[in-house]
Amino acid sequence: MEEVKETPQEIKSTVSGSETGKYVRPSWDEYFLKLIEPIGSRGTCDRGRSGSVIVSPGHTIIATGYVGSPPGQPHCDEVGHMMHTVIHEDGTQSQHCVRTLHAEENAILQCAKDGIRLEGATIYSKMTPCYNCAMRIVRVGIKRVVSMKKYHADGMSRKLFKDAGVELTVIEDKIEEYTKQ
């Protein structure tokens, strides 16, 4: 079930303690969400530079991921995007770069490579995962998704999470903006 728990301003004031004047320790969600930006800075596609963190039920970081091409393959930052246009049932179109793996997918694949189970884990992301990443999240048993913002085409992801019993929390009720959406 989707819920919007805290606004970015509430997160900022809680972390800085500006309301009380003394430091307030961040919640687990605040802590892990603050990690996605520096992790995403390793990304090699300028359309998102998203980061993702997968965390165990005991709040231990299991894996991180960022947007990037598979090992040994050219990156968008080096050779440009590999854009595909998707035409949706309602006639609208969206642009997708298919050169890179998404941050969530890269984190999940790192766990598969290393033989790490994800049952019951939480994944933190810059935006609601796309449908392909959502299918992978459900398949590996991740039970909670926390995103800073919405993805512009996240309707099918939201439905899948709801139907599969995966909790979705979106902090900021806005769509993440990037080029060639």
Coordinates of N, CA and C in Angstrom, one line a residue, residues 34-169:
K34 N 19.5 9.3 2.2 CA 20.6 10.3 2.0 C 21.8 9.6 1.3
L35 N 21.8 8.3 1.3 CA 22.9 7.6 0.6 C 22.7 7.4 -0.9
I36 N 21.5 7.6 -1.3 CA 21.2 7.3 -2.8 C 21.8 8.3 -3.7
E37 N 22.0 9.6 -3.3 CA 22.6 10.6 -4.1 C 24.1 10.3 -4.4
P38 N 24.9 10.1 -3.3 CA 26.3 9.8 -3.6 C 26.5 8.5 -4.3
I39 N 25.7 7.5 -4.1 CA 25.8 6.3 -4.8 C 25.4 6.5 -6.3
G40 N 24.4 7.3 -6.5 CA 24.0 7.6 -7.9 C 25.0 8.4 -8.7
S41 N 25.9 9.1 -7.9 CA 26.9 9.9 -8.6 C 27.9 9.1 -9.4
R42 N 27.9 7.8 -9.2 CA 28.7 6.8 -10.0 C 28.1 6.5 -11.3
G43 N 26.8 6.9 -11.4 CA 26.0 6.5 -12.6 C 26.7 7.1 -13.9
T44 N 26.5 6.4 -15.0 CA 27.1 6.7 -16.3 C 26.1 7.1 -17.3
C45 N 24.9 7.5 -16.9 CA 23.8 7.9 -17.9 C 23.3 9.2 -17.3
D46 N 23.5 10.3 -18.0 CA 23.1 11.7 -17.4 C 21.6 11.9 -17.4
R47 N 20.8 10.9 -17.8 CA 19.3 11.1 -17.7 C 18.8 10.8 -16.3
G48 N 19.6 10.3 -15.4 CA 19.0 10.0 -14.1 C 20.1 10.0 -13.0
R49 N 21.2 9.4 -13.3 CA 22.2 9.2 -12.2 C 21.6 8.7 -10.9
S50 N 20.7 7.8 -11.0 CA 20.0 7.2 -9.9 C 20.9 6.3 -9.1
G51 N 20.7 6.2 -7.8 CA 21.3 5.3 -6.9 C 20.2 4.5 -6.2
S52 N 20.6 3.3 -5.7 CA 19.7 2.5 -4.9 C 20.5 1.7 -3.8
V53 N 19.8 1.5 -2.7 CA 20.4 0.8 -1.6 C 19.4 -0.3 -1.2
I54 N 19.9 -1.5 -1.0 CA 19.1 -2.6 -0.5 C 19.6 -2.9 0.9
V55 N 18.6 -3.0 1.8 CA 18.9 -3.1 3.2 C 18.2 -4.3 3.8
S56 N 18.8 -5.0 4.7 CA 18.2 -6.2 5.4 C 17.2 -5.7 6.4
P57 N 16.3 -6.7 6.8 CA 15.3 -6.3 7.8 C 16.0 -5.8 9.1
G58 N 17.2 -6.1 9.4 CA 18.0 -5.6 10.5 C 18.7 -4.3 10.3
H59 N 18.5 -3.6 9.1 CA 19.1 -2.3 8.8 C 20.5 -2.4 8.4
T60 N 21.0 -3.5 7.9 CA 22.3 -3.7 7.4 C 22.3 -3.5 5.8
I61 N 23.2 -2.7 5.3 CA 23.3 -2.5 3.9 C 23.8 -3.8 3.2
I62 N 23.0 -4.3 2.3 CA 23.3 -5.6 1.6 C 24.0 -5.3 0.3
A63 N 23.5 -4.3 -0.4 CA 24.1 -4.0 -1.8 C 23.7 -2.5 -2.1
T64 N 24.5 -2.0 -3.1 CA 24.1 -0.7 -3.7 C 24.1 -0.9 -5.2
G65 N 23.5 0.0 -5.9 CA 23.5 0.0 -7.3 C 23.3 1.4 -7.9
Y66 N 23.8 1.6 -9.1 CA 23.6 2.9 -9.8 C 23.4 2.6 -11.2
V67 N 22.9 3.6 -12.0 CA 22.6 3.4 -13.4 C 24.0 3.3 -14.1
G68 N 24.1 2.2 -14.9 CA 25.3 2.0 -15.6 C 25.2 0.8 -16.6
S69 N 26.1 0.8 -17.6 CA 26.1 -0.3 -18.5 C 26.7 -1.5 -17.9
P70 N 26.5 -2.7 -18.4 CA 27.1 -3.9 -17.9 C 28.6 -3.8 -18.1
P71 N 29.4 -4.5 -17.2 CA 30.8 -4.5 -17.3 C 31.4 -4.7 -18.7
G72 N 32.3 -3.9 -19.1 CA 33.0 -4.0 -20.4 C 32.2 -3.4 -21.5
Q73 N 31.0 -2.9 -21.3 CA 30.2 -2.3 -22.3 C 30.3 -0.7 -22.3
P74 N 30.1 -0.1 -23.4 CA 30.2 1.4 -23.4 C 29.1 2.1 -22.6
H75 N 29.5 3.2 -22.1 CA 28.5 4.0 -21.2 C 27.9 5.1 -22.0
C76 N 26.8 5.6 -21.6 CA 26.1 6.7 -22.2 C 27.0 7.9 -22.2
D77 N 27.7 8.1 -21.1 CA 28.6 9.3 -21.0 C 29.7 9.2 -22.0
E78 N 30.1 8.1 -22.5 CA 31.1 7.9 -23.4 C 30.7 7.9 -24.9
V79 N 29.6 7.3 -25.2 CA 29.1 7.1 -26.6 C 27.7 7.6 -26.9
G80 N 27.0 8.1 -25.9 CA 25.7 8.6 -26.1 C 24.6 7.6 -25.7
H81 N 23.4 8.0 -25.7 CA 22.3 7.2 -25.3 C 21.8 6.2 -26.4
M82 N 21.2 5.1 -26.0 CA 20.6 4.2 -26.9 C 19.1 4.3 -26.6
M83 N 18.4 5.3 -27.3 CA 17.0 5.6 -26.9 C 16.0 4.7 -27.7
H84 N 15.0 4.3 -27.0 CA 13.8 3.6 -27.6 C 12.6 4.4 -27.2
T85 N 11.7 4.5 -28.1 CA 10.4 5.2 -27.9 C 9.4 4.1 -27.6
V86 N 8.6 4.3 -26.5 CA 7.6 3.4 -26.1 C 6.2 4.1 -26.4
I87 N 5.3 3.5 -27.1 CA 4.0 4.1 -27.4 C 3.0 3.3 -26.4
H88 N 2.4 4.0 -25.6 CA 1.5 3.4 -24.6 C 0.1 3.2 -25.1
E89 N -0.7 2.4 -24.5 CA -2.1 2.1 -24.9 C -2.9 3.4 -25.1
D90 N -2.7 4.4 -24.3 CA -3.4 5.7 -24.5 C -2.9 6.6 -25.6
G91 N -1.8 6.1 -26.3 CA -1.3 6.9 -27.4 C -0.1 7.8 -27.0
T92 N 0.1 8.0 -25.7 CA 1.2 8.8 -25.2 C 2.6 8.0 -25.5
Q93 N 3.6 8.8 -25.6 CA 4.9 8.2 -25.8 C 5.9 8.6 -24.7
S94 N 6.8 7.7 -24.4 CA 7.9 8.0 -23.5 C 9.2 7.5 -24.1
Q95 N 10.3 8.1 -23.6 CA 11.6 7.8 -24.1 C 12.4 7.0 -23.1
H96 N 13.1 5.9 -23.5 CA 13.8 5.1 -22.5 C 15.2 4.8 -23.1
C97 N 16.2 5.1 -22.3 CA 17.6 4.7 -22.7 C 17.8 3.2 -22.3
V98 N 18.1 2.4 -23.2 CA 18.3 0.9 -22.9 C 19.7 0.5 -22.9
R99 N 20.6 1.4 -22.9 CA 22.1 1.1 -22.8 C 22.5 0.7 -21.4
T100 N 21.8 1.2 -20.4 CA 22.2 1.0 -19.1 C 21.2 0.1 -18.3
L101 N 21.8 -0.5 -17.2 CA 20.9 -1.1 -16.2 C 20.5 -0.1 -15.2
H102 N 19.3 -0.2 -14.7 CA 18.8 0.7 -13.7 C 19.5 0.4 -12.3
A103 N 19.4 1.4 -11.5 CA 20.1 1.3 -10.2 C 19.5 0.1 -9.4
E104 N 18.2 0.0 -9.3 CA 17.6 -1.1 -8.6 C 18.1 -2.5 -9.1
E105 N 18.0 -2.6 -10.5 CA 18.4 -3.8 -11.1 C 19.9 -4.1 -10.9
N106 N 20.8 -3.1 -10.9 CA 22.2 -3.4 -10.7 C 22.4 -3.9 -9.2
A107 N 21.7 -3.3 -8.3 CA 21.8 -3.8 -6.9 C 21.3 -5.2 -6.7
I108 N 20.2 -5.5 -7.3 CA 19.7 -6.9 -7.3 C 20.6 -7.9 -7.9
L109 N 21.1 -7.5 -9.1 CA 22.1 -8.4 -9.8 C 23.4 -8.6 -9.1
Q110 N 23.8 -7.6 -8.3 CA 25.0 -7.7 -7.5 C 24.8 -8.8 -6.4
C111 N 23.6 -8.8 -5.9 CA 23.3 -9.8 -4.9 C 23.2 -11.2 -5.5
A112 N 22.6 -11.3 -6.7 CA 22.6 -12.6 -7.4 C 24.0 -13.1 -7.7
K113 N 24.8 -12.2 -8.1 CA 26.2 -12.6 -8.4 C 27.0 -13.1 -7.2
D114 N 26.7 -12.5 -6.0 CA 27.4 -12.8 -4.8 C 26.6 -13.8 -4.0
G115 N 25.5 -14.3 -4.4 CA 24.7 -15.3 -3.7 C 24.0 -14.9 -2.5
I116 N 23.5 -13.6 -2.5 CA 22.9 -13.0 -1.3 C 21.4 -13.0 -1.5
R117 N 20.7 -13.6 -0.5 CA 19.2 -13.6 -0.5 C 18.7 -12.2 -0.1
L118 N 17.5 -11.9 -0.8 CA 16.9 -10.6 -0.5 C 15.5 -10.7 0.1
E119 N 15.1 -11.9 0.5 CA 13.8 -12.1 1.1 C 13.6 -11.1 2.3
G120 N 12.5 -10.3 2.3 CA 12.2 -9.4 3.4 C 12.9 -8.1 3.4
A121 N 13.8 -7.9 2.4 CA 14.6 -6.7 2.4 C 13.8 -5.4 2.0
T122 N 14.4 -4.3 2.2 CA 13.9 -3.0 1.8 C 14.8 -2.4 0.7
I123 N 14.3 -1.8 -0.3 CA 15.1 -1.1 -1.3 C 14.8 0.3 -1.3
Y124 N 15.8 1.2 -1.3 CA 15.7 2.6 -1.3 C 16.1 3.1 -2.7
S125 N 15.3 4.0 -3.3 CA 15.6 4.5 -4.7 C 15.2 6.0 -4.8
K126 N 15.8 6.6 -5.8 CA 15.6 8.0 -6.2 C 14.1 8.2 -6.5
M127 N 13.5 7.3 -7.3 CA 12.2 7.4 -7.8 C 11.5 6.0 -7.8
T128 N 10.2 6.0 -7.8 CA 9.5 4.7 -7.9 C 10.1 3.8 -9.0
P129 N 10.4 2.6 -8.8 CA 11.0 1.8 -9.8 C 10.1 1.6 -11.0
C130 N 10.8 1.4 -12.2 CA 10.0 1.2 -13.4 C 9.4 -0.2 -13.3
Y131 N 8.6 -0.6 -14.2 CA 7.9 -1.9 -14.2 C 8.9 -3.1 -14.2
N132 N 9.9 -3.0 -15.1 CA 10.9 -4.1 -15.2 C 11.6 -4.3 -13.8
C133 N 12.0 -3.2 -13.2 CA 12.7 -3.3 -11.9 C 11.7 -3.8 -10.9
A134 N 10.4 -3.3 -10.9 CA 9.4 -3.7 -10.0 C 9.2 -5.2 -10.0
M135 N 9.2 -5.8 -11.3 CA 9.0 -7.3 -11.4 C 10.2 -8.0 -10.7
R136 N 11.4 -7.5 -10.9 CA 12.5 -8.1 -10.2 C 12.5 -8.0 -8.7
I137 N 12.0 -6.8 -8.2 CA 11.9 -6.6 -6.8 C 10.9 -7.6 -6.2
V138 N 9.8 -7.8 -6.8 CA 8.8 -8.7 -6.4 C 9.4 -10.2 -6.4
R139 N 10.0 -10.5 -7.5 CA 10.5 -11.9 -7.7 C 11.5 -12.3 -6.7
V140 N 12.4 -11.4 -6.2 CA 13.5 -11.7 -5.3 C 13.0 -11.6 -3.8
G141 N 11.8 -11.2 -3.6 CA 11.2 -11.2 -2.2 C 11.4 -9.9 -1.4
I142 N 11.8 -8.8 -2.1 CA 11.9 -7.6 -1.4 C 10.5 -7.2 -1.0
K143 N 10.3 -6.8 0.3 CA 9.0 -6.5 0.8 C 8.6 -5.0 1.0
R144 N 9.6 -4.2 0.8 CA 9.4 -2.8 1.0 C 10.2 -1.9 0.1
V145 N 9.6 -0.9 -0.5 CA 10.2 0.0 -1.5 C 10.0 1.4 -0.9
V146 N 11.1 2.2 -0.8 CA 11.0 3.6 -0.3 C 11.7 4.4 -1.4
S147 N 10.9 5.4 -2.0 CA 11.4 6.2 -3.0 C 11.3 7.7 -2.6
M148 N 12.2 8.5 -3.1 CA 12.1 10.0 -2.8 C 11.0 10.6 -3.6
K149 N 10.8 10.2 -4.9 CA 9.8 10.8 -5.8 C 9.2 9.7 -6.7
K150 N 8.2 10.1 -7.4 CA 7.5 9.2 -8.3 C 8.2 9.1 -9.6
Y151 N 8.1 8.0 -10.3 CA 8.6 7.9 -11.7 C 7.4 8.2 -12.6
H152 N 7.7 8.9 -13.8 CA 6.6 9.4 -14.6 C 5.7 8.3 -15.2
A153 N 6.2 7.0 -15.3 CA 5.4 5.9 -15.8 C 5.3 4.8 -14.8
D154 N 4.9 5.1 -13.6 CA 4.9 4.1 -12.5 C 3.6 3.4 -12.2
G155 N 2.6 3.7 -13.0 CA 1.3 3.1 -12.8 C 1.3 1.5 -12.6
M156 N 2.0 0.9 -13.6 CA 2.0 -0.6 -13.5 C 2.9 -1.1 -12.3
S157 N 3.9 -0.3 -12.0 CA 4.7 -0.7 -10.9 C 3.9 -0.6 -9.6
R158 N 3.2 0.4 -9.4 CA 2.4 0.6 -8.2 C 1.3 -0.5 -8.1
K159 N 0.7 -0.9 -9.2 CA -0.3 -2.0 -9.2 C 0.4 -3.3 -8.8
L160 N 1.5 -3.6 -9.4 CA 2.2 -4.8 -9.1 C 2.6 -4.9 -7.7
F161 N 3.2 -3.8 -7.1 CA 3.5 -3.8 -5.7 C 2.3 -4.1 -4.8
K162 N 1.2 -3.4 -5.1 CA 0.0 -3.6 -4.3 C -0.5 -5.0 -4.4
D163 N -0.6 -5.6 -5.6 CA -1.0 -6.9 -5.8 C -0.1 -8.0 -5.1
A164 N 1.2 -7.7 -5.1 CA 2.2 -8.6 -4.5 C 2.4 -8.4 -3.0
G165 N 1.8 -7.4 -2.5 CA 1.9 -7.2 -1.0 C 3.2 -6.5 -0.7
V166 N 3.8 -5.7 -1.6 CA 5.0 -5.0 -1.4 C 4.7 -3.6 -0.9
E167 N 5.1 -3.2 0.2 CA 4.8 -1.8 0.7 C 5.6 -0.8 -0.1
L168 N 4.9 0.2 -0.6 CA 5.6 1.3 -1.3 C 5.4 2.6 -0.5
T169 N 6.5 3.3 -0.2 CA 6.5 4.6 0.4 C 7.2 5.6 -0.5

